[in-house]
mmCIF file of C-alpha atoms and ligand atoms in Angstrom:
data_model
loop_
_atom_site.group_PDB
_atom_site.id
_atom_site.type_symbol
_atom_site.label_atom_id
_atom_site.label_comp_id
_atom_site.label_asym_id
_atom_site.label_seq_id
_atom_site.Cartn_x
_atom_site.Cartn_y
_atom_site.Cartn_z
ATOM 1 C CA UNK R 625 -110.213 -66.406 -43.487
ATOM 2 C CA UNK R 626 -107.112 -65.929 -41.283
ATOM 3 C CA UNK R 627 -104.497 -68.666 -41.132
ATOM 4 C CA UNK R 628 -101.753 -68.078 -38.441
ATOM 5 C CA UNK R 629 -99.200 -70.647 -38.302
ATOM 6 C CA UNK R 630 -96.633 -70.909 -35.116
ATOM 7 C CA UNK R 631 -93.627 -73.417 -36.156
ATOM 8 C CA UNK R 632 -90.413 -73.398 -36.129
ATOM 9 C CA UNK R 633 -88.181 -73.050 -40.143
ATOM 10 C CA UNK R 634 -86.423 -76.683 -39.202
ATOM 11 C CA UNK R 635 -89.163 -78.355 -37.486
ATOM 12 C CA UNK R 636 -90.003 -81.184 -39.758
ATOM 13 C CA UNK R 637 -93.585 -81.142 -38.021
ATOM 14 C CA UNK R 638 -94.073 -77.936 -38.799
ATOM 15 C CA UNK R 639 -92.926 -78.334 -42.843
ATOM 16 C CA UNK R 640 -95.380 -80.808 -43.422
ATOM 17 C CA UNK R 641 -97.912 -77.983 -42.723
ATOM 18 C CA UNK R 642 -95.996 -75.457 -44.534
ATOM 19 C CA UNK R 643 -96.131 -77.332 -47.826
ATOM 20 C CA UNK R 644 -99.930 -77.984 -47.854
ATOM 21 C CA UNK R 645 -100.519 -74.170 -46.939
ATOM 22 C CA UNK R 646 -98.021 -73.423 -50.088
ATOM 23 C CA UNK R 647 -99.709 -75.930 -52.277
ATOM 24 C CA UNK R 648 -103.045 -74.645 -51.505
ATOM 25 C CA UNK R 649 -101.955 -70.855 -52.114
ATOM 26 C CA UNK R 650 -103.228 -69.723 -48.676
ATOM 27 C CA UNK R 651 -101.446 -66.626 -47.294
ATOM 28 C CA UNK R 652 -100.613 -67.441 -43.776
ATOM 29 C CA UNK R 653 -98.893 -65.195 -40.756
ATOM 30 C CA UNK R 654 -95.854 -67.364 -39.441
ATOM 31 C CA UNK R 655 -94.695 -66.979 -35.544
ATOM 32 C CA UNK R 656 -91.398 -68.377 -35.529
ATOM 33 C CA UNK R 657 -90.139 -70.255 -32.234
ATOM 34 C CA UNK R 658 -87.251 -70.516 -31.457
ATOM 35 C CA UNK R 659 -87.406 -73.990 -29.564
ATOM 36 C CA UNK R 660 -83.293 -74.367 -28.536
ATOM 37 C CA UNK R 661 -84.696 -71.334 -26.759
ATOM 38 C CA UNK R 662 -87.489 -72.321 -25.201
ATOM 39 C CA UNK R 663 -90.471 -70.673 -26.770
ATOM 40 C CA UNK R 664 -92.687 -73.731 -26.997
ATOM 41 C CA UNK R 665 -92.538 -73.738 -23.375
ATOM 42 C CA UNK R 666 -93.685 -70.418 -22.703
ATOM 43 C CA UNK R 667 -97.104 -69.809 -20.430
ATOM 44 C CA UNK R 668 -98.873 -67.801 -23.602
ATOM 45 C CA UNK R 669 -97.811 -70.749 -26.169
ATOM 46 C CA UNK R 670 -98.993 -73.706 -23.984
ATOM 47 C CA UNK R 671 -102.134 -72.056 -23.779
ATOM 48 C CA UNK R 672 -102.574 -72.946 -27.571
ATOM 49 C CA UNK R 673 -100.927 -76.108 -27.119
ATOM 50 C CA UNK R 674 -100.745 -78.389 -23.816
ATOM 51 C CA UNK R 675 -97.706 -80.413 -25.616
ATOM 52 C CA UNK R 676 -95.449 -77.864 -26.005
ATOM 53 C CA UNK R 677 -94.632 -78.442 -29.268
ATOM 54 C CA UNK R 678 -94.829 -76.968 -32.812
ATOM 55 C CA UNK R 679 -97.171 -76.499 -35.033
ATOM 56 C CA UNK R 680 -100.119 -75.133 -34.322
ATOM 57 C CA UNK R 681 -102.601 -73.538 -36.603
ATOM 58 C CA UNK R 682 -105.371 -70.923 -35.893
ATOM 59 C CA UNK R 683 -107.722 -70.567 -38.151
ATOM 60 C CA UNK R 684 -109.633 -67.388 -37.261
ATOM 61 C CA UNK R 685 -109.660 -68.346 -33.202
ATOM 62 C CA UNK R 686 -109.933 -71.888 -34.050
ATOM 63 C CA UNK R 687 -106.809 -73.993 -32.740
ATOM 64 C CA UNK R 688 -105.752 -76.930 -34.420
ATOM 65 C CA UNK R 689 -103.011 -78.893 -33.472
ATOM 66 C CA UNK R 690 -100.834 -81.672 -34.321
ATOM 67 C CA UNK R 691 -99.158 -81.339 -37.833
ATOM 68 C CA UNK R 692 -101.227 -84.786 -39.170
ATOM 69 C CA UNK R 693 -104.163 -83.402 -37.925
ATOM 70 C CA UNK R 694 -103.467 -79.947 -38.888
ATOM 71 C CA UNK R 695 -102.524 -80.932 -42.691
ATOM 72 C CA UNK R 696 -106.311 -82.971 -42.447
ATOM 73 C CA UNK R 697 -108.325 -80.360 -41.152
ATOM 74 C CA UNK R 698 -106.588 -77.722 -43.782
ATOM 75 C CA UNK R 699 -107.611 -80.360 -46.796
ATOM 76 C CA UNK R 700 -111.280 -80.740 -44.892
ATOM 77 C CA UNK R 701 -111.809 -76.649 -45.126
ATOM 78 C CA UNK R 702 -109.568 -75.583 -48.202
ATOM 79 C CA UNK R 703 -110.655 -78.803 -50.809
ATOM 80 C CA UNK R 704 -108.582 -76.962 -53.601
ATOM 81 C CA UNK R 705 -105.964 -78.932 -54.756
ATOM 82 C CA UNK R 706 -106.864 -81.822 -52.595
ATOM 83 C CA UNK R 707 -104.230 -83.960 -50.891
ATOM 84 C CA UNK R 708 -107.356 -86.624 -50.244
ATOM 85 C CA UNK R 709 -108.419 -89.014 -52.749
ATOM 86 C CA UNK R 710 -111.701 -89.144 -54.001
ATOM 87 C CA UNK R 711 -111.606 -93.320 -54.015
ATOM 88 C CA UNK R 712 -112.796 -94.614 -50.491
ATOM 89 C CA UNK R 713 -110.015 -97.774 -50.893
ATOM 90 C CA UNK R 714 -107.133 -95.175 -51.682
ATOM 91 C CA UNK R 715 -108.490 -93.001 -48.413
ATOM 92 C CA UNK R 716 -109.240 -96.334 -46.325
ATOM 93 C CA UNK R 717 -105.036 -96.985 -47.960
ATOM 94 C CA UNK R 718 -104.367 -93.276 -46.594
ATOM 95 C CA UNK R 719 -105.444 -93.320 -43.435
ATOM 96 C CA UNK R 720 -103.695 -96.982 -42.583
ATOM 97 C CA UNK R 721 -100.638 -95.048 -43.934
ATOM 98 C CA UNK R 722 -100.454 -92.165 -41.593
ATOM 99 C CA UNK R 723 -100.534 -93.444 -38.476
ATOM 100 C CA UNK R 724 -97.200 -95.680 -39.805
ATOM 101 C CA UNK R 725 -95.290 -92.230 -40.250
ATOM 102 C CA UNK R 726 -96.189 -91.145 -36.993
ATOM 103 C CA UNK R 727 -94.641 -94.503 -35.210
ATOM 104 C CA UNK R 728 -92.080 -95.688 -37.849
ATOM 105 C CA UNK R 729 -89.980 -92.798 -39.501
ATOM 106 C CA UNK R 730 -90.790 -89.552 -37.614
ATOM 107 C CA UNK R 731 -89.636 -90.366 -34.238
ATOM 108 C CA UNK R 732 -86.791 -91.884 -35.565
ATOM 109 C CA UNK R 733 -85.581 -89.098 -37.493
ATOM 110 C CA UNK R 734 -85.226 -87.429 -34.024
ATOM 111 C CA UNK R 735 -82.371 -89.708 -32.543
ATOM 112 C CA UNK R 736 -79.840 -88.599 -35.760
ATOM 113 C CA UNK R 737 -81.214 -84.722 -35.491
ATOM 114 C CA UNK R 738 -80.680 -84.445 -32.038
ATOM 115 C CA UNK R 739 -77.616 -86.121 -31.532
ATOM 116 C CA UNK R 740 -76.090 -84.212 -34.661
ATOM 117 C CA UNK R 741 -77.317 -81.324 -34.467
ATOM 118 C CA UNK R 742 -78.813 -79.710 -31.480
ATOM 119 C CA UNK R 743 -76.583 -81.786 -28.795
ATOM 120 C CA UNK R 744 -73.615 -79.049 -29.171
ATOM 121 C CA UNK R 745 -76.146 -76.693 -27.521
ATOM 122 C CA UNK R 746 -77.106 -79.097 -24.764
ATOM 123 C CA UNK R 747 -73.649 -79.870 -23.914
ATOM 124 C CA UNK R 748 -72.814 -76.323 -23.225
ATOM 125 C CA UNK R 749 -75.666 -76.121 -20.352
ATOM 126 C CA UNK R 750 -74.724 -76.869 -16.864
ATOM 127 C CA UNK R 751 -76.105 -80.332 -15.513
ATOM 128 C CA UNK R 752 -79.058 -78.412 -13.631
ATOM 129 C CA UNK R 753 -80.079 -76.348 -16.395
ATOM 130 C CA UNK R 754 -80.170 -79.181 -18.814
ATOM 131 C CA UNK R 755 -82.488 -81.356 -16.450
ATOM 132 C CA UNK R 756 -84.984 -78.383 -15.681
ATOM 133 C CA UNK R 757 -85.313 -77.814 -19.451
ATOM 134 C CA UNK R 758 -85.924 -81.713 -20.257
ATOM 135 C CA UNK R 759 -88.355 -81.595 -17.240
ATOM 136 C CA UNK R 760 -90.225 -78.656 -18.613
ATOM 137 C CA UNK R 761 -91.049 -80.816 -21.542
ATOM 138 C CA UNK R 762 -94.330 -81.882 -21.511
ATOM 139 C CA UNK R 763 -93.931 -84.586 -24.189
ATOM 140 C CA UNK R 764 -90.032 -85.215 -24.559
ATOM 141 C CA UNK R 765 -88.933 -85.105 -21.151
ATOM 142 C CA UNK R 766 -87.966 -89.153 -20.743
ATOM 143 C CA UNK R 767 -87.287 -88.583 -24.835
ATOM 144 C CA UNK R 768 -84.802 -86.019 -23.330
ATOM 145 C CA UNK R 769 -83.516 -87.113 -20.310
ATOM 146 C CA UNK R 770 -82.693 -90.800 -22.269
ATOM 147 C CA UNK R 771 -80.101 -88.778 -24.510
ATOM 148 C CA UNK R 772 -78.765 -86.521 -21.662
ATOM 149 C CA UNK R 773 -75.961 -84.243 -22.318
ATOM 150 C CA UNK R 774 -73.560 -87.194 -23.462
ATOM 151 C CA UNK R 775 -76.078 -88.348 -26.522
ATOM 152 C CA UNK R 776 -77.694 -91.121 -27.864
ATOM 153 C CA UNK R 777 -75.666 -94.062 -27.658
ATOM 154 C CA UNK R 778 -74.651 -95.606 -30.639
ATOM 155 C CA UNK R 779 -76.983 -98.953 -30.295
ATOM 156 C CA UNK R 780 -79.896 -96.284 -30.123
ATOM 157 C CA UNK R 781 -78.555 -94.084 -33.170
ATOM 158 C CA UNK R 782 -78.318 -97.561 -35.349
ATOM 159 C CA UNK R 783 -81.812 -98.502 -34.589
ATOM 160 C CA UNK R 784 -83.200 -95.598 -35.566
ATOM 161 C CA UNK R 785 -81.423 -95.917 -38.776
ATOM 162 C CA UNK R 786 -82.619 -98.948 -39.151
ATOM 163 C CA UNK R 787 -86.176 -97.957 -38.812
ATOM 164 C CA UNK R 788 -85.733 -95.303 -41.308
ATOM 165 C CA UNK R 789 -84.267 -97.556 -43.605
ATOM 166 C CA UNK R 790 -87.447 -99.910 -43.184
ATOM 167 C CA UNK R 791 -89.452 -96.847 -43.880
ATOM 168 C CA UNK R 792 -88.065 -96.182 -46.884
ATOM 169 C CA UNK R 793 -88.066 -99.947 -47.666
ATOM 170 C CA UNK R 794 -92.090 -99.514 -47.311
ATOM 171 C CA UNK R 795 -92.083 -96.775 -49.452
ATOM 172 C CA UNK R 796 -90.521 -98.607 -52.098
ATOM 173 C CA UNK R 797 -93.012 -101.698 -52.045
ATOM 174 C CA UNK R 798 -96.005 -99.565 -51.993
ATOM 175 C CA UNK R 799 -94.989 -96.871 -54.510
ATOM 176 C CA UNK R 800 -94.704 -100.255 -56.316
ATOM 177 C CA UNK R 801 -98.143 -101.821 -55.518
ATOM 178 C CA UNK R 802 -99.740 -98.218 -56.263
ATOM 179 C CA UNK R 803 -98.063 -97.490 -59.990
ATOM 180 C CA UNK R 804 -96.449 -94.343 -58.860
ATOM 181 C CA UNK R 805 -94.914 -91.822 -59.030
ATOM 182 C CA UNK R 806 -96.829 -91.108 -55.523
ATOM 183 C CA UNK R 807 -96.962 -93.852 -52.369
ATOM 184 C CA UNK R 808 -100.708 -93.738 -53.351
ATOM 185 C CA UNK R 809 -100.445 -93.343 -57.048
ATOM 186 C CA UNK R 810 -100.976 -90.500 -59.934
ATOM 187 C CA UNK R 811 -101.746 -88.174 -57.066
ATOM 188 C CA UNK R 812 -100.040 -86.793 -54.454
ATOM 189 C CA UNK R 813 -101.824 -86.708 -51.431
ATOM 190 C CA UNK R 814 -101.123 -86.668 -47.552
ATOM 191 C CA UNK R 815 -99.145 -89.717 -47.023
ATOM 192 C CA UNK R 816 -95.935 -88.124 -49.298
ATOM 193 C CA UNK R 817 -96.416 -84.769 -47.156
ATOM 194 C CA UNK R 818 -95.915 -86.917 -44.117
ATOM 195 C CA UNK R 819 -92.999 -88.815 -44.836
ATOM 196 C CA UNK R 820 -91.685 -86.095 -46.601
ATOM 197 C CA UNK R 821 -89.672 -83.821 -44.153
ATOM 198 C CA UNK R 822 -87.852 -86.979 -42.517
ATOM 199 C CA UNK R 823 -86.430 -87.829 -46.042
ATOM 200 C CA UNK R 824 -84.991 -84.391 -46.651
ATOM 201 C CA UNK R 825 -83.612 -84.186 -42.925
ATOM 202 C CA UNK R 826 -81.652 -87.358 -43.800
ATOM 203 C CA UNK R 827 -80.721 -86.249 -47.155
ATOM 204 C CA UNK R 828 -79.474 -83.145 -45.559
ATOM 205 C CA UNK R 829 -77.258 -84.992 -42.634
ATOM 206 C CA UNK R 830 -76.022 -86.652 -45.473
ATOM 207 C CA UNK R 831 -77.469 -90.281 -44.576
ATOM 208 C CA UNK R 832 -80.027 -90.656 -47.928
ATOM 209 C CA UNK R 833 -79.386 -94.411 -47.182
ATOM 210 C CA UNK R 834 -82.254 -95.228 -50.092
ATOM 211 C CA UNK R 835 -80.050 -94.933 -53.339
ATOM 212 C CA UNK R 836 -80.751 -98.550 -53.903
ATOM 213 C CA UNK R 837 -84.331 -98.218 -54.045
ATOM 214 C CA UNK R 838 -85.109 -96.624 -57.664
ATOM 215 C CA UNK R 839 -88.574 -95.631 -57.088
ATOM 216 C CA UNK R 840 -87.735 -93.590 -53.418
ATOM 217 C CA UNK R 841 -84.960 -91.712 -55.379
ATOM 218 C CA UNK R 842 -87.258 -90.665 -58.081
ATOM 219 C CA UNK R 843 -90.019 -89.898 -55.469
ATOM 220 C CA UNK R 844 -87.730 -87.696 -53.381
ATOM 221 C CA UNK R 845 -86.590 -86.069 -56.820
ATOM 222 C CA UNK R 846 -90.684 -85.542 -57.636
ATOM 223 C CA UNK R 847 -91.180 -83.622 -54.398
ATOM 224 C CA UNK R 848 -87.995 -81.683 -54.685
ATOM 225 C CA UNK R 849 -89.667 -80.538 -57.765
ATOM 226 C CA UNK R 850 -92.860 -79.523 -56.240
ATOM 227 C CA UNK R 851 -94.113 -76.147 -56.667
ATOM 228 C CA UNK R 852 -94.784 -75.869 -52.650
ATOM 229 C CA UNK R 853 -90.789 -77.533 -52.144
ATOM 230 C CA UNK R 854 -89.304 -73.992 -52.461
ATOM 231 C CA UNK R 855 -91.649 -72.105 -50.577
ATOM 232 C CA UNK R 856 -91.584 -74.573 -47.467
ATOM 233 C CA UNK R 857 -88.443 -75.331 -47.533
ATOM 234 C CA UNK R 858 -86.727 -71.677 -47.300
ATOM 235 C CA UNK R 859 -83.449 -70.545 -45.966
ATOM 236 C CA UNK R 860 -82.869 -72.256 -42.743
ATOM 237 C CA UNK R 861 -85.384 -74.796 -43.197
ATOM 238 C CA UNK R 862 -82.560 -77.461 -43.114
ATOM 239 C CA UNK R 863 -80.373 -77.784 -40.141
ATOM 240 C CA UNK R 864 -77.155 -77.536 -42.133
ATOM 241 C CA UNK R 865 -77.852 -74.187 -42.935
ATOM 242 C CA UNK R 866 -78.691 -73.654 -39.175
ATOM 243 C CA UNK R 867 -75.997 -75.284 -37.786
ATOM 244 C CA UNK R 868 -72.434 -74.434 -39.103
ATOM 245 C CA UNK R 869 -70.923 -77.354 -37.689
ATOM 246 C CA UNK R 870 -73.074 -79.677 -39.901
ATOM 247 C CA UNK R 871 -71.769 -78.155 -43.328
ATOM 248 C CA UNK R 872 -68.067 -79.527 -42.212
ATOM 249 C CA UNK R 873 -69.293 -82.474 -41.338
ATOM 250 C CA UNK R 874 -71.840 -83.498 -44.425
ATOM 251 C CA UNK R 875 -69.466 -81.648 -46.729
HETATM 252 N N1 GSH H 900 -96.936 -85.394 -33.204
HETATM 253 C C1 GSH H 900 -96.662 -83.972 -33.108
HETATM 254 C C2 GSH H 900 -95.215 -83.795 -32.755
HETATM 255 C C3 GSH H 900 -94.787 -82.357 -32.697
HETATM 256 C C4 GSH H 900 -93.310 -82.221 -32.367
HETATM 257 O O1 GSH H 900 -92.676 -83.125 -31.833
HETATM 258 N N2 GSH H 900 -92.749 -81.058 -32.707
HETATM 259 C C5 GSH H 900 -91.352 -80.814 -32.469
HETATM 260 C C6 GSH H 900 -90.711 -80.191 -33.704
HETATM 261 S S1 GSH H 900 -90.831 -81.258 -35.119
HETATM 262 C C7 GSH H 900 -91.204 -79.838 -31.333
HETATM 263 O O2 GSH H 900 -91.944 -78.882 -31.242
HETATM 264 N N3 GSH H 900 -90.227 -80.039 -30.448
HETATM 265 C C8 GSH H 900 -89.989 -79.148 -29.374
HETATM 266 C C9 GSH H 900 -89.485 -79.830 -28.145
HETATM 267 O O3 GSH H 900 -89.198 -81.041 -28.220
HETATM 268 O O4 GSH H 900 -89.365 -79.174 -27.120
HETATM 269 C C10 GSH H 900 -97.014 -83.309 -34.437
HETATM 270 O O5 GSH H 900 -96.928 -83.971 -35.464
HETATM 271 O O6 GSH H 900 -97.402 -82.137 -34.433
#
């Protein structure tokens, strides 16, 4: 059983799969893409996957993609250390959650990450370039073409803090309803993988706008600590070891 993983270190999509391939113990070949550069857009890649974006998983010649589905299938075929509960109310609780991450704090965690982060590089392209790379997005072209070469503008940026701020407001009321220490209890399971990445983006911009909520900063301590943390999160995994400009500014 083969597991070859193409992702990128900072994609946040791509380090939700990371951590249930660590958790699990599966040995898996990584392709890194470089996607300031491009490489998701290549002829060979889209082949794999339509949308142009990271990650995508084959499993001996079978391609799964999207990093939700992904992190489901690889629970479905490696049950080990299962990130599914057993109870059919906690998994009927589970899959109500994950569609929330999907709409609520992943796409906002983009707005801060690209306007911090990755807009330096789009700044230094000329006006053509710029629009035949947004247009060569399959998925993010309007996504791209909204923040243009100038950025988000600041109405846009304080929404999506707000949204991330609700998420973490949900977080809190439902690691409350559940008992803890995980949003669905004792266990950890694929709702905390989910969420996961867009807390430590934040925390590593330097916007961990949840110290008021007890239970979220003892959650995000709990997954810091988790075995699979390390592993997944290696060097230049976070964009402020990526991007040099980010250390002066969340210093
Ligand atoms: N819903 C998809 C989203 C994948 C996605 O947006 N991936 C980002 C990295 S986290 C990407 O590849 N972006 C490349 C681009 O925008 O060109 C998933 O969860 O797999």
């Amino acid at each position: 059983m083969a597991y070859k993983l193409y992702n990128a270190p900072q994609s946040t999509c791509s380090q939700r799969v990371r951590f249930v391939l660590n958790t699990k113990n599966l040995p898996f070949d990584e392709v890194k893409l470089n996607l300031l550069e491009g490489d998701q857009l290549k002829a060979d890649y889209l082949k794999l996957n339509p949308n142009g974006v990271v990650p995508t998983l084959d499993h001996d010649g079978a391609i799964v993609t999207n990093s939700t589905v992904i992190t489901e299938y690889l629970d479905e075929v490696e049950p080990e250390a299962s990130f599914t509960p057993e109870d059919p109310v906690l998994r009927a609780r589970l899959r109500a959650r994950m569609p929330f991450q999907d709409a609520l704090p992943a796409p906002a965690v983009r707005v801060p990450t690209f306007n911090l982060a990755f807009l330096p590089s789009f700044q230094k392209m000329s006006r053509e370039d710029f629009v035949a790379m947004a247009e060569s997005k399959p998925l993010r072209k309007e996504f791209m073409l909204t923040m243009g070469q100038t950025g988000f503008p600041k109405a846009e940026m304080d929404a999506a803090l707000a949204r991330l701020r609700r998420s973490y407001e949900r977080m809190d009321l439902e690691i409350a309803k559940s008992g803890g220490p995980w949003l669905l209890g004792r266990d950890i399971s694929l709702a905390d993988v989910a969420v996961m990445p867009a807390l430590v983006r934040m925390y590593d911009l330097n916007f961990a706008d949840w110290q008021d909520l007890p239970r979220v900063v003892t959650w995000f301590d709990n997954i810091r600590n988790h075995p699979a943390f390390v592993p997944t999160y290696y060097h230049g995994s976070l964009l402020t070891e990526r991007f040099p400009h980010l250390r002066e500014k969340s210093a």
